[in-house]
Amino acid sequence: ATHAALAISNARLYSRLHQRVHEMSTISGVLRAINSTLDLENVLGQIVDGITEVVGFDRCCVYLLDSRTNEFVAGARKGYRKNDEVKDRVRFGEGVIGLAAKEQIPIFSQESPTQPGSPACAGEFLAAPILVRDQCIGVVVVDNCIRNRPIEPQHVDLLATFVSQAGIAVENARLYEAMEEK
């Protein structure tokens, strides 16, 4: 019985490890594609596609810091319907999105990320900062409102891995854009 229990436990561990390796190799492939372009709109589009399709969230919106106004501006988004309100600008430190940026940590919330007091969905959402060289250059907001599923810890881990690498691609695209303007 002891050997059977160990065999079952090992089989479960192997299955989870195999799943994790598959997830990481898929994310690595998506990130290679994202890093292969310097067009900011294309990079942002690939990021929201990767987060919804590979990481597994229903909806995703990327806010990028506008250094002139010190506000986060909503950019690429996926999974939102036309009547879903998304706040276009969020000041640094304002609401959950601004707080995630200020504290530089992912924040779970039940409050609506778009309109305090009027939830866009009944579920929870996560605001994860995009950090490059210890500076917050943006915030990714994700939720599972369409299928009404909870946010699982393994999805948070995958998102953190994805966002940290995607931040480099965003910064490279922004630097390239600035260089072209000059």
PDB file of C-alpha atoms in Angstrom:
ATOM      1  CA  ALA A   1       0.000   0.000   0.000  1.00  0.00           C
ATOM      2  CA  THR A   2       2.886   2.336   0.807  1.00  0.00           C
ATOM      3  CA  HIS A   3       4.506   1.692  -2.571  1.00  0.00           C
ATOM      4  CA  ALA A   4       1.199   2.207  -4.349  1.00  0.00           C
ATOM      5  CA  ALA A   5       0.649   5.510  -2.528  1.00  0.00           C
ATOM      6  CA  LEU A   6       4.165   6.639  -3.468  1.00  0.00           C
ATOM      7  CA  ALA A   7       3.623   5.621  -7.087  1.00  0.00           C
ATOM      8  CA  ILE A   8       0.350   7.587  -7.240  1.00  0.00           C
ATOM      9  CA  SER A   9       1.990  10.593  -5.611  1.00  0.00           C
ATOM     10  CA  ASN A  10       4.918  10.441  -8.035  1.00  0.00           C
ATOM     11  CA  ALA A  11       2.545  10.136 -10.995  1.00  0.00           C
ATOM     12  CA  ARG A  12       0.675  13.267  -9.861  1.00  0.00           C
ATOM     13  CA  LEU A  13       3.927  15.168  -9.367  1.00  0.00           C
ATOM     14  CA  TYR A  14       5.161  14.082 -12.799  1.00  0.00           C
ATOM     15  CA  SER A  15       1.867  15.164 -14.384  1.00  0.00           C
ATOM     16  CA  ARG A  16       2.036  18.607 -12.728  1.00  0.00           C
ATOM     17  CA  LEU A  17       5.687  18.988 -13.699  1.00  0.00           C
ATOM     18  CA  HIS A  18       4.911  18.015 -17.300  1.00  0.00           C
ATOM     19  CA  GLN A  19       2.037  20.550 -17.366  1.00  0.00           C
ATOM     20  CA  ARG A  20       4.313  23.268 -15.973  1.00  0.00           C
ATOM     21  CA  VAL A  21       7.047  22.533 -18.534  1.00  0.00           C
ATOM     22  CA  HIS A  22       4.453  22.726 -21.321  1.00  0.00           C
ATOM     23  CA  GLU A  23       3.138  26.065 -20.002  1.00  0.00           C
ATOM     24  CA  MET A  24       6.617  27.542 -19.692  1.00  0.00           C
ATOM     25  CA  SER A  25       7.704  26.415 -23.158  1.00  0.00           C
ATOM     26  CA  THR A  26       4.512  27.872 -24.645  1.00  0.00           C
ATOM     27  CA  ILE A  27       5.084  31.170 -22.814  1.00  0.00           C
ATOM     28  CA  SER A  28       8.706  31.166 -23.955  1.00  0.00           C
ATOM     29  CA  GLY A  29       7.578  30.812 -27.578  1.00  0.00           C
ATOM     30  CA  VAL A  30       5.080  33.650 -27.242  1.00  0.00           C
ATOM     31  CA  LEU A  31       7.672  35.884 -25.585  1.00  0.00           C
ATOM     32  CA  ARG A  32      10.183  35.171 -28.373  1.00  0.00           C
ATOM     33  CA  ALA A  33       7.554  36.335 -30.872  1.00  0.00           C
ATOM     34  CA  ILE A  34       6.815  39.446 -28.803  1.00  0.00           C
ATOM     35  CA  ASN A  35      10.514  40.311 -28.521  1.00  0.00           C
ATOM     36  CA  SER A  36      11.006  39.915 -32.269  1.00  0.00           C
ATOM     37  CA  THR A  37       9.179  43.164 -33.073  1.00  0.00           C
ATOM     38  CA  LEU A  38       9.728  46.789 -32.122  1.00  0.00           C
ATOM     39  CA  ASP A  39       6.260  48.052 -33.058  1.00  0.00           C
ATOM     40  CA  LEU A  40       4.610  49.031 -29.747  1.00  0.00           C
ATOM     41  CA  GLU A  41       1.022  48.365 -30.886  1.00  0.00           C
ATOM     42  CA  ASN A  42       2.027  44.931 -32.168  1.00  0.00           C
ATOM     43  CA  VAL A  43       3.878  44.156 -28.921  1.00  0.00           C
ATOM     44  CA  LEU A  44       0.858  45.170 -26.816  1.00  0.00           C
ATOM     45  CA  GLY A  45      -1.496  43.142 -29.016  1.00  0.00           C
ATOM     46  CA  GLN A  46       0.680  40.066 -28.653  1.00  0.00           C
ATOM     47  CA  ILE A  47       0.876  40.579 -24.894  1.00  0.00           C
ATOM     48  CA  VAL A  48      -2.915  40.636 -24.420  1.00  0.00           C
ATOM     49  CA  ASP A  49      -3.275  37.666 -26.789  1.00  0.00           C
ATOM     50  CA  GLY A  50      -0.643  35.729 -24.839  1.00  0.00           C
ATOM     51  CA  ILE A  51      -2.205  36.526 -21.486  1.00  0.00           C
ATOM     52  CA  THR A  52      -5.701  35.481 -22.555  1.00  0.00           C
ATOM     53  CA  GLU A  53      -4.774  32.494 -24.723  1.00  0.00           C
ATOM     54  CA  VAL A  54      -1.679  31.067 -23.045  1.00  0.00           C
ATOM     55  CA  VAL A  55      -1.883  32.183 -19.429  1.00  0.00           C
ATOM     56  CA  GLY A  56      -5.643  31.593 -19.436  1.00  0.00           C
ATOM     57  CA  PHE A  57      -7.423  34.769 -18.312  1.00  0.00           C
ATOM     58  CA  ASP A  58     -10.747  35.790 -19.878  1.00  0.00           C
ATOM     59  CA  ARG A  59     -10.035  39.514 -20.163  1.00  0.00           C
ATOM     60  CA  CYS A  60      -6.897  41.615 -20.197  1.00  0.00           C
ATOM     61  CA  CYS A  61      -6.111  45.323 -20.453  1.00  0.00           C
ATOM     62  CA  VAL A  62      -2.637  46.871 -20.512  1.00  0.00           C
ATOM     63  CA  TYR A  63      -2.118  50.335 -19.040  1.00  0.00           C
ATOM     64  CA  LEU A  64       1.133  52.106 -19.928  1.00  0.00           C
ATOM     65  CA  LEU A  65       2.670  55.000 -18.040  1.00  0.00           C
ATOM     66  CA  ASP A  66       2.624  58.353 -19.827  1.00  0.00           C
ATOM     67  CA  SER A  67       5.654  59.985 -18.213  1.00  0.00           C
ATOM     68  CA  ARG A  68       4.527  63.488 -19.235  1.00  0.00           C
ATOM     69  CA  THR A  69       1.246  63.296 -17.283  1.00  0.00           C
ATOM     70  CA  ASN A  70       2.253  60.603 -14.746  1.00  0.00           C
ATOM     71  CA  GLU A  71      -0.936  58.707 -15.683  1.00  0.00           C
ATOM     72  CA  PHE A  72      -1.480  55.170 -16.845  1.00  0.00           C
ATOM     73  CA  VAL A  73      -3.243  55.097 -20.207  1.00  0.00           C
ATOM     74  CA  ALA A  74      -5.330  52.095 -21.298  1.00  0.00           C
ATOM     75  CA  GLY A  75      -3.833  50.522 -24.389  1.00  0.00           C
ATOM     76  CA  ALA A  76      -4.421  47.106 -25.851  1.00  0.00           C
ATOM     77  CA  ARG A  77      -7.273  45.072 -24.416  1.00  0.00           C
ATOM     78  CA  LYS A  78      -8.899  41.753 -25.133  1.00  0.00           C
ATOM     79  CA  GLY A  79     -12.079  40.061 -23.982  1.00  0.00           C
ATOM     80  CA  TYR A  80     -14.036  43.229 -23.226  1.00  0.00           C
ATOM     81  CA  ARG A  81     -17.414  43.822 -24.846  1.00  0.00           C
ATOM     82  CA  LYS A  82     -18.351  47.160 -26.389  1.00  0.00           C
ATOM     83  CA  ASN A  83     -20.525  48.130 -23.414  1.00  0.00           C
ATOM     84  CA  ASP A  84     -17.850  47.230 -20.818  1.00  0.00           C
ATOM     85  CA  GLU A  85     -16.444  50.461 -19.459  1.00  0.00           C
ATOM     86  CA  VAL A  86     -12.696  50.675 -19.163  1.00  0.00           C
ATOM     87  CA  LYS A  87     -11.232  53.720 -17.491  1.00  0.00           C
ATOM     88  CA  ASP A  88      -8.930  55.319 -20.072  1.00  0.00           C
ATOM     89  CA  ARG A  89      -6.592  57.081 -17.634  1.00  0.00           C
ATOM     90  CA  VAL A  90      -5.547  56.302 -14.071  1.00  0.00           C
ATOM     91  CA  ARG A  91      -3.260  58.527 -12.020  1.00  0.00           C
ATOM     92  CA  PHE A  92      -0.259  57.044 -10.252  1.00  0.00           C
ATOM     93  CA  GLY A  93      -1.457  55.825  -6.815  1.00  0.00           C
ATOM     94  CA  GLU A  94      -5.166  56.128  -7.729  1.00  0.00           C
ATOM     95  CA  GLY A  95      -7.411  53.102  -7.215  1.00  0.00           C
ATOM     96  CA  VAL A  96      -6.221  49.518  -7.420  1.00  0.00           C
ATOM     97  CA  ILE A  97      -4.378  50.037 -10.703  1.00  0.00           C
ATOM     98  CA  GLY A  98      -2.470  53.071  -9.437  1.00  0.00           C
ATOM     99  CA  LEU A  99      -1.771  51.340  -6.120  1.00  0.00           C
ATOM    100  CA  ALA A 100      -0.334  48.263  -7.855  1.00  0.00           C
ATOM    101  CA  ALA A 101       1.976  50.608  -9.763  1.00  0.00           C
ATOM    102  CA  LYS A 102       2.961  52.585  -6.686  1.00  0.00           C
ATOM    103  CA  GLU A 103       3.619  49.561  -4.464  1.00  0.00           C
ATOM    104  CA  GLN A 104       5.073  47.527  -7.363  1.00  0.00           C
ATOM    105  CA  ILE A 105       3.193  44.396  -6.331  1.00  0.00           C
ATOM    106  CA  PRO A 106       0.275  42.473  -7.861  1.00  0.00           C
ATOM    107  CA  ILE A 107      -3.025  43.305  -6.155  1.00  0.00           C
ATOM    108  CA  PHE A 108      -6.185  41.191  -6.021  1.00  0.00           C
ATOM    109  CA  SER A 109      -9.458  43.018  -5.696  1.00  0.00           C
ATOM    110  CA  GLN A 110     -13.212  42.503  -5.736  1.00  0.00           C
ATOM    111  CA  GLU A 111     -13.752  46.199  -6.494  1.00  0.00           C
ATOM    112  CA  SER A 112     -14.223  47.092 -10.151  1.00  0.00           C
ATOM    113  CA  PRO A 113     -10.977  48.203 -11.790  1.00  0.00           C
ATOM    114  CA  THR A 114     -12.923  50.608 -14.005  1.00  0.00           C
ATOM    115  CA  GLN A 115     -15.587  52.261 -11.879  1.00  0.00           C
ATOM    116  CA  PRO A 116     -15.316  52.108  -8.063  1.00  0.00           C
ATOM    117  CA  GLY A 117     -18.633  51.036  -6.624  1.00  0.00           C
ATOM    118  CA  SER A 118     -20.083  49.668  -9.886  1.00  0.00           C
ATOM    119  CA  PRO A 119     -18.487  46.308 -10.636  1.00  0.00           C
ATOM    120  CA  ALA A 120     -17.875  45.416 -14.256  1.00  0.00           C
ATOM    121  CA  CYS A 121     -18.265  41.793 -13.209  1.00  0.00           C
ATOM    122  CA  ALA A 122     -19.064  39.850 -10.083  1.00  0.00           C
ATOM    123  CA  GLY A 123     -15.639  38.181  -9.900  1.00  0.00           C
ATOM    124  CA  GLU A 124     -12.231  39.191  -8.700  1.00  0.00           C
ATOM    125  CA  PHE A 125      -9.508  40.783 -10.779  1.00  0.00           C
ATOM    126  CA  LEU A 126      -5.769  41.153 -10.561  1.00  0.00           C
ATOM    127  CA  ALA A 127      -3.666  44.234 -11.298  1.00  0.00           C
ATOM    128  CA  ALA A 128      -0.023  43.329 -11.943  1.00  0.00           C
ATOM    129  CA  PRO A 129       2.650  46.003 -12.436  1.00  0.00           C
ATOM    130  CA  ILE A 130       5.010  45.866 -15.410  1.00  0.00           C
ATOM    131  CA  LEU A 131       8.435  46.517 -13.940  1.00  0.00           C
ATOM    132  CA  VAL A 132      11.612  47.324 -15.842  1.00  0.00           C
ATOM    133  CA  ARG A 133      14.786  48.174 -13.907  1.00  0.00           C
ATOM    134  CA  ASP A 134      12.728  48.636 -10.718  1.00  0.00           C
ATOM    135  CA  GLN A 135      10.482  51.223 -12.415  1.00  0.00           C
ATOM    136  CA  CYS A 136       6.786  50.644 -13.079  1.00  0.00           C
ATOM    137  CA  ILE A 137       6.128  51.326 -16.766  1.00  0.00           C
ATOM    138  CA  GLY A 138       2.617  49.894 -16.823  1.00  0.00           C
ATOM    139  CA  VAL A 139      -0.028  47.704 -15.239  1.00  0.00           C
ATOM    140  CA  VAL A 140      -1.767  44.630 -16.605  1.00  0.00           C
ATOM    141  CA  VAL A 141      -5.349  44.112 -15.413  1.00  0.00           C
ATOM    142  CA  VAL A 142      -6.824  40.613 -15.809  1.00  0.00           C
ATOM    143  CA  ASP A 143      -9.955  38.790 -14.717  1.00  0.00           C
ATOM    144  CA  ASN A 144     -12.081  35.722 -15.420  1.00  0.00           C
ATOM    145  CA  CYS A 145     -15.468  37.451 -15.639  1.00  0.00           C
ATOM    146  CA  ILE A 146     -16.647  35.780 -18.839  1.00  0.00           C
ATOM    147  CA  ARG A 147     -16.503  32.232 -17.475  1.00  0.00           C
ATOM    148  CA  ASN A 148     -16.907  33.385 -13.854  1.00  0.00           C
ATOM    149  CA  ARG A 149     -13.915  31.394 -12.585  1.00  0.00           C
ATOM    150  CA  PRO A 150     -11.693  32.234  -9.624  1.00  0.00           C
ATOM    151  CA  ILE A 151      -8.132  33.369 -10.252  1.00  0.00           C
ATOM    152  CA  GLU A 152      -5.912  30.378  -9.486  1.00  0.00           C
ATOM    153  CA  PRO A 153      -2.445  30.714  -7.923  1.00  0.00           C
ATOM    154  CA  GLN A 154      -0.800  28.946 -10.885  1.00  0.00           C
ATOM    155  CA  HIS A 155      -2.268  31.566 -13.233  1.00  0.00           C
ATOM    156  CA  VAL A 156      -0.872  34.335 -11.039  1.00  0.00           C
ATOM    157  CA  ASP A 157       2.587  32.731 -11.205  1.00  0.00           C
ATOM    158  CA  LEU A 158       2.380  32.380 -14.999  1.00  0.00           C
ATOM    159  CA  LEU A 159       1.180  35.959 -15.325  1.00  0.00           C
ATOM    160  CA  ALA A 160       4.060  37.254 -13.182  1.00  0.00           C
ATOM    161  CA  THR A 161       6.574  35.380 -15.341  1.00  0.00           C
ATOM    162  CA  PHE A 162       4.948  36.566 -18.549  1.00  0.00           C
ATOM    163  CA  VAL A 163       4.608  40.214 -17.473  1.00  0.00           C
ATOM    164  CA  SER A 164       8.186  40.502 -16.240  1.00  0.00           C
ATOM    165  CA  GLN A 165       9.510  39.340 -19.610  1.00  0.00           C
ATOM    166  CA  ALA A 166       6.944  41.264 -21.664  1.00  0.00           C
ATOM    167  CA  GLY A 167       7.954  44.468 -19.876  1.00  0.00           C
ATOM    168  CA  ILE A 168      11.340  44.316 -21.558  1.00  0.00           C
ATOM    169  CA  ALA A 169       9.691  44.070 -24.983  1.00  0.00           C
ATOM    170  CA  VAL A 170       7.445  47.063 -24.181  1.00  0.00           C
ATOM    171  CA  GLU A 171      10.410  49.129 -23.027  1.00  0.00           C
ATOM    172  CA  ASN A 172      12.424  48.215 -26.136  1.00  0.00           C
ATOM    173  CA  ALA A 173       9.518  49.181 -28.410  1.00  0.00           C
ATOM    174  CA  ARG A 174       9.046  52.494 -26.587  1.00  0.00           C
ATOM    175  CA  LEU A 175      12.759  53.294 -26.824  1.00  0.00           C
ATOM    176  CA  TYR A 176      12.730  52.454 -30.527  1.00  0.00           C
ATOM    177  CA  GLU A 177       9.677  54.701 -31.026  1.00  0.00           C
ATOM    178  CA  ALA A 178      11.393  57.559 -29.194  1.00  0.00           C
ATOM    179  CA  MET A 179      14.551  57.088 -31.242  1.00  0.00           C
ATOM    180  CA  GLU A 180      12.573  57.205 -34.483  1.00  0.00           C
ATOM    181  CA  GLU A 181      10.807  60.407 -33.381  1.00  0.00           C
ATOM    182  CA  LYS A 182      14.165  62.070 -32.743  1.00  0.00           C
TER     183      LYS A 182
END
